[in-house]
mmCIF file of C-alpha atoms in Angstrom:
data_model
loop_
_atom_site.group_PDB
_atom_site.id
_atom_site.type_symbol
_atom_site.label_atom_id
_atom_site.label_comp_id
_atom_site.label_asym_id
_atom_site.label_seq_id
_atom_site.Cartn_x
_atom_site.Cartn_y
_atom_site.Cartn_z
ATOM 1 C CA UNK A 300 130.794 100.529 188.346
ATOM 2 C CA UNK A 301 131.749 101.632 184.821
ATOM 3 C CA UNK A 302 131.257 105.305 184.063
ATOM 4 C CA UNK A 303 130.168 105.120 180.416
ATOM 5 C CA UNK A 304 129.264 102.930 177.448
ATOM 6 C CA UNK A 305 131.542 103.102 174.391
ATOM 7 C CA UNK A 306 130.397 103.313 170.763
ATOM 8 C CA UNK A 307 130.056 99.498 170.623
ATOM 9 C CA UNK A 308 127.777 99.271 173.649
ATOM 10 C CA UNK A 309 130.557 97.987 175.907
ATOM 11 C CA UNK A 310 130.839 99.437 179.426
ATOM 12 C CA UNK A 311 134.178 101.209 180.000
ATOM 13 C CA UNK A 312 135.601 103.596 182.578
ATOM 14 C CA UNK A 313 136.099 101.238 185.518
ATOM 15 C CA UNK A 314 137.481 102.171 188.927
ATOM 16 C CA UNK A 315 141.112 101.386 189.664
ATOM 17 C CA UNK A 316 140.203 98.552 192.028
ATOM 18 C CA UNK A 317 140.129 94.760 191.896
ATOM 19 C CA UNK A 318 136.332 94.932 191.625
ATOM 20 C CA UNK A 319 136.722 97.317 188.658
ATOM 21 C CA UNK A 320 139.124 94.887 186.966
ATOM 22 C CA UNK A 321 136.752 91.961 187.555
ATOM 23 C CA UNK A 322 133.828 93.934 186.131
ATOM 24 C CA UNK A 323 135.918 94.953 183.109
ATOM 25 C CA UNK A 324 136.952 91.335 182.464
ATOM 26 C CA UNK A 325 133.399 90.046 182.722
ATOM 27 C CA UNK A 326 132.026 92.700 180.393
ATOM 28 C CA UNK A 327 134.920 92.477 177.914
ATOM 29 C CA UNK A 328 134.660 88.668 177.692
ATOM 30 C CA UNK A 329 130.875 88.985 177.308
ATOM 31 C CA UNK A 330 131.395 91.468 174.480
ATOM 32 C CA UNK A 331 133.845 89.301 172.534
ATOM 33 C CA UNK A 332 131.633 86.242 173.025
ATOM 34 C CA UNK A 333 128.733 88.073 171.364
ATOM 35 C CA UNK A 334 128.524 86.928 167.708
ATOM 36 C CA UNK A 335 127.462 90.407 166.558
ATOM 37 C CA UNK A 336 130.792 91.750 167.859
ATOM 38 C CA UNK A 337 132.873 89.127 166.038
ATOM 39 C CA UNK A 338 132.532 90.225 162.406
ATOM 40 C CA UNK A 339 135.845 90.118 160.554
ATOM 41 C CA UNK A 340 135.775 93.838 159.746
ATOM 42 C CA UNK A 341 134.486 94.943 163.130
ATOM 43 C CA UNK A 342 136.713 93.085 165.545
ATOM 44 C CA UNK A 343 139.755 95.420 165.270
ATOM 45 C CA UNK A 344 137.813 98.594 166.160
ATOM 46 C CA UNK A 345 136.144 96.806 169.063
ATOM 47 C CA UNK A 346 139.482 95.696 170.489
ATOM 48 C CA UNK A 347 140.921 99.189 169.935
ATOM 49 C CA UNK A 348 138.171 100.470 172.239
ATOM 50 C CA UNK A 349 138.830 98.037 175.124
ATOM 51 C CA UNK A 350 142.369 96.636 174.792
ATOM 52 C CA UNK A 351 145.943 97.805 175.118
ATOM 53 C CA UNK A 352 147.255 99.004 171.758
ATOM 54 C CA UNK A 353 149.871 96.219 171.731
ATOM 55 C CA UNK A 354 147.139 93.597 172.252
ATOM 56 C CA UNK A 355 144.692 94.654 169.505
ATOM 57 C CA UNK A 356 146.293 92.659 166.679
ATOM 58 C CA UNK A 357 146.941 89.403 168.593
ATOM 59 C CA UNK A 358 143.450 89.442 170.125
ATOM 60 C CA UNK A 359 141.829 90.198 166.759
ATOM 61 C CA UNK A 360 143.726 87.354 165.072
ATOM 62 C CA UNK A 361 142.649 84.982 167.845
ATOM 63 C CA UNK A 362 138.955 85.775 167.270
ATOM 64 C CA UNK A 363 139.256 85.637 163.475
ATOM 65 C CA UNK A 364 141.013 82.237 163.687
ATOM 66 C CA UNK A 365 138.484 80.958 166.221
ATOM 67 C CA UNK A 366 135.601 82.009 163.972
ATOM 68 C CA UNK A 367 137.245 80.243 161.003
ATOM 69 C CA UNK A 368 137.626 77.019 163.030
ATOM 70 C CA UNK A 369 133.985 77.178 164.158
ATOM 71 C CA UNK A 370 132.761 77.884 160.617
ATOM 72 C CA UNK A 371 134.755 74.951 159.237
ATOM 73 C CA UNK A 372 133.707 72.547 162.020
ATOM 74 C CA UNK A 373 130.007 73.330 161.594
ATOM 75 C CA UNK A 374 130.049 73.863 157.789
ATOM 76 C CA UNK A 375 128.619 77.366 158.008
ATOM 77 C CA UNK A 376 129.575 80.547 156.174
ATOM 78 C CA UNK A 377 129.585 82.700 159.324
ATOM 79 C CA UNK A 378 128.980 82.387 163.060
ATOM 80 C CA UNK A 379 126.102 84.779 162.388
ATOM 81 C CA UNK A 380 124.440 82.236 160.063
ATOM 82 C CA UNK A 381 120.712 82.126 161.027
ATOM 83 C CA UNK A 382 120.789 78.327 161.407
ATOM 84 C CA UNK A 383 123.752 78.526 163.797
ATOM 85 C CA UNK A 384 123.371 79.018 167.531
ATOM 86 C CA UNK A 385 126.277 80.743 169.263
ATOM 87 C CA UNK A 386 125.342 81.698 172.809
ATOM 88 C CA UNK A 387 127.852 82.189 175.606
ATOM 89 C CA UNK A 388 127.029 83.707 178.999
ATOM 90 C CA UNK A 389 129.386 84.767 181.766
ATOM 91 C CA UNK A 390 128.155 83.370 185.067
ATOM 92 C CA UNK A 391 131.069 83.593 187.474
ATOM 93 C CA UNK A 392 134.657 84.541 188.157
ATOM 94 C CA UNK A 393 137.676 83.831 190.298
ATOM 95 C CA UNK A 394 140.616 86.214 190.655
ATOM 96 C CA UNK A 395 143.868 84.507 189.684
ATOM 97 C CA UNK A 396 146.219 87.356 190.601
ATOM 98 C CA UNK A 397 146.186 91.072 191.353
ATOM 99 C CA UNK A 398 149.503 92.907 191.388
ATOM 100 C CA UNK A 399 151.011 96.145 190.148
ATOM 101 C CA UNK A 400 148.127 97.373 187.987
ATOM 102 C CA UNK A 401 147.625 93.947 186.389
ATOM 103 C CA UNK A 402 144.791 91.590 187.230
ATOM 104 C CA UNK A 403 144.023 88.135 185.849
ATOM 105 C CA UNK A 404 140.552 86.698 186.231
ATOM 106 C CA UNK A 405 139.176 83.279 185.383
ATOM 107 C CA UNK A 406 135.772 83.918 183.792
ATOM 108 C CA UNK A 407 133.387 80.973 184.001
ATOM 109 C CA UNK A 408 130.825 80.728 181.204
ATOM 110 C CA UNK A 409 128.034 78.550 179.913
ATOM 111 C CA UNK A 410 127.714 77.995 176.199
ATOM 112 C CA UNK A 411 125.419 76.523 173.614
ATOM 113 C CA UNK A 412 126.968 76.226 170.178
ATOM 114 C CA UNK A 413 125.699 74.309 167.170
ATOM 115 C CA UNK A 414 123.509 74.075 164.095
ATOM 116 C CA UNK A 415 119.765 74.066 164.706
ATOM 117 C CA UNK A 416 117.772 71.328 163.006
ATOM 118 C CA UNK A 417 120.806 69.215 162.163
ATOM 119 C CA UNK A 418 120.363 65.469 162.635
ATOM 120 C CA UNK A 419 124.074 65.013 163.329
ATOM 121 C CA UNK A 420 124.394 65.055 167.139
ATOM 122 C CA UNK A 421 127.986 66.329 166.834
ATOM 123 C CA UNK A 422 126.742 69.478 165.085
ATOM 124 C CA UNK A 423 123.504 70.180 166.969
ATOM 125 C CA UNK A 424 123.635 72.753 169.808
ATOM 126 C CA UNK A 425 125.134 71.390 172.992
ATOM 127 C CA UNK A 426 125.542 73.023 176.381
ATOM 128 C CA UNK A 427 128.970 73.243 177.949
ATOM 129 C CA UNK A 428 130.816 74.946 180.789
ATOM 130 C CA UNK A 429 134.246 76.466 180.469
ATOM 131 C CA UNK A 430 136.554 79.274 181.416
ATOM 132 C CA UNK A 431 138.336 82.132 179.727
ATOM 133 C CA UNK A 432 141.380 83.714 181.308
ATOM 134 C CA UNK A 433 141.173 87.494 181.098
ATOM 135 C CA UNK A 434 144.104 89.748 181.894
ATOM 136 C CA UNK A 435 143.658 93.490 182.211
ATOM 137 C CA UNK A 436 146.170 96.279 182.800
ATOM 138 C CA UNK A 437 145.557 99.742 184.205
ATOM 139 C CA UNK A 438 146.216 102.177 181.341
ATOM 140 C CA UNK A 439 144.847 105.605 180.347
ATOM 141 C CA UNK A 440 142.682 105.740 183.474
ATOM 142 C CA UNK A 441 140.835 102.473 182.715
ATOM 143 C CA UNK A 442 141.266 98.703 182.763
ATOM 144 C CA UNK A 443 142.390 97.615 179.304
ATOM 145 C CA UNK A 444 142.317 94.054 178.023
ATOM 146 C CA UNK A 445 145.854 92.744 177.598
ATOM 147 C CA UNK A 446 145.133 89.058 177.020
ATOM 148 C CA UNK A 447 142.177 86.699 176.673
ATOM 149 C CA UNK A 448 142.741 82.974 176.364
ATOM 150 C CA UNK A 449 140.691 79.823 176.611
ATOM 151 C CA UNK A 450 140.988 78.301 180.022
ATOM 152 C CA UNK A 451 140.175 74.775 181.070
ATOM 153 C CA UNK A 452 136.692 73.378 180.566
ATOM 154 C CA UNK A 453 136.427 73.058 184.314
ATOM 155 C CA UNK A 454 135.364 73.191 187.037
ATOM 156 C CA UNK A 455 132.398 70.902 186.530
ATOM 157 C CA UNK A 456 129.316 72.600 187.895
ATOM 158 C CA UNK A 457 128.730 69.768 190.345
ATOM 159 C CA UNK A 458 132.249 69.770 191.824
ATOM 160 C CA UNK A 459 133.309 71.239 195.158
ATOM 161 C CA UNK A 460 135.721 73.474 193.211
ATOM 162 C CA UNK A 461 132.724 75.144 191.506
ATOM 163 C CA UNK A 462 131.702 76.566 194.872
ATOM 164 C CA UNK A 463 134.804 78.821 194.760
ATOM 165 C CA UNK A 464 133.456 80.627 191.678
ATOM 166 C CA UNK A 465 131.945 83.995 192.561
ATOM 167 C CA UNK A 466 128.733 84.961 190.803
ATOM 168 C CA UNK A 467 129.221 87.665 188.184
ATOM 169 C CA UNK A 468 126.716 90.507 188.130
ATOM 170 C CA UNK A 469 126.445 92.696 185.036
ATOM 171 C CA UNK A 470 126.666 96.315 186.004
ATOM 172 C CA UNK A 471 126.493 99.113 183.483
ATOM 173 C CA UNK A 472 125.775 97.068 180.377
ATOM 174 C CA UNK A 473 122.637 97.926 178.408
ATOM 175 C CA UNK A 474 119.923 95.271 178.669
ATOM 176 C CA UNK A 475 118.896 95.461 175.000
#
């Protein structure tokens, strides 16, 4: 269980265990999937609060570039545009590896992304499943994000492989 909430509302202060690393990954991925956390000027300070110092710039660039691609694809000025729906929810996880103070976790998420009220079916909100690969390292008495990448858009929810995904439970994150 995390011991505190940082200035951005993100739980931090996880135990030095695999469960602590999994919880950190789930909460960190949830935080960076939240559109309010993805503003161009705010993303660096957020990553400084949860990531290794050497990872802040690459992670920030990844989010900024991702936002730009989304904005271009959907012809919007910002992912926070009121007509744009950007909702991603962490629902499960699977540990990929755990060794020497480094843990990698596949985070399974649902998403709904698109422009409300648009007659173009390619732009209207659509539900999808997918994974993010989260890597954390034990540093300064906490799990720090070292890498976050898009994983495959699998497993399909109806596949046997989906049964291997453990359900993620939010612990320590404010509900508002």
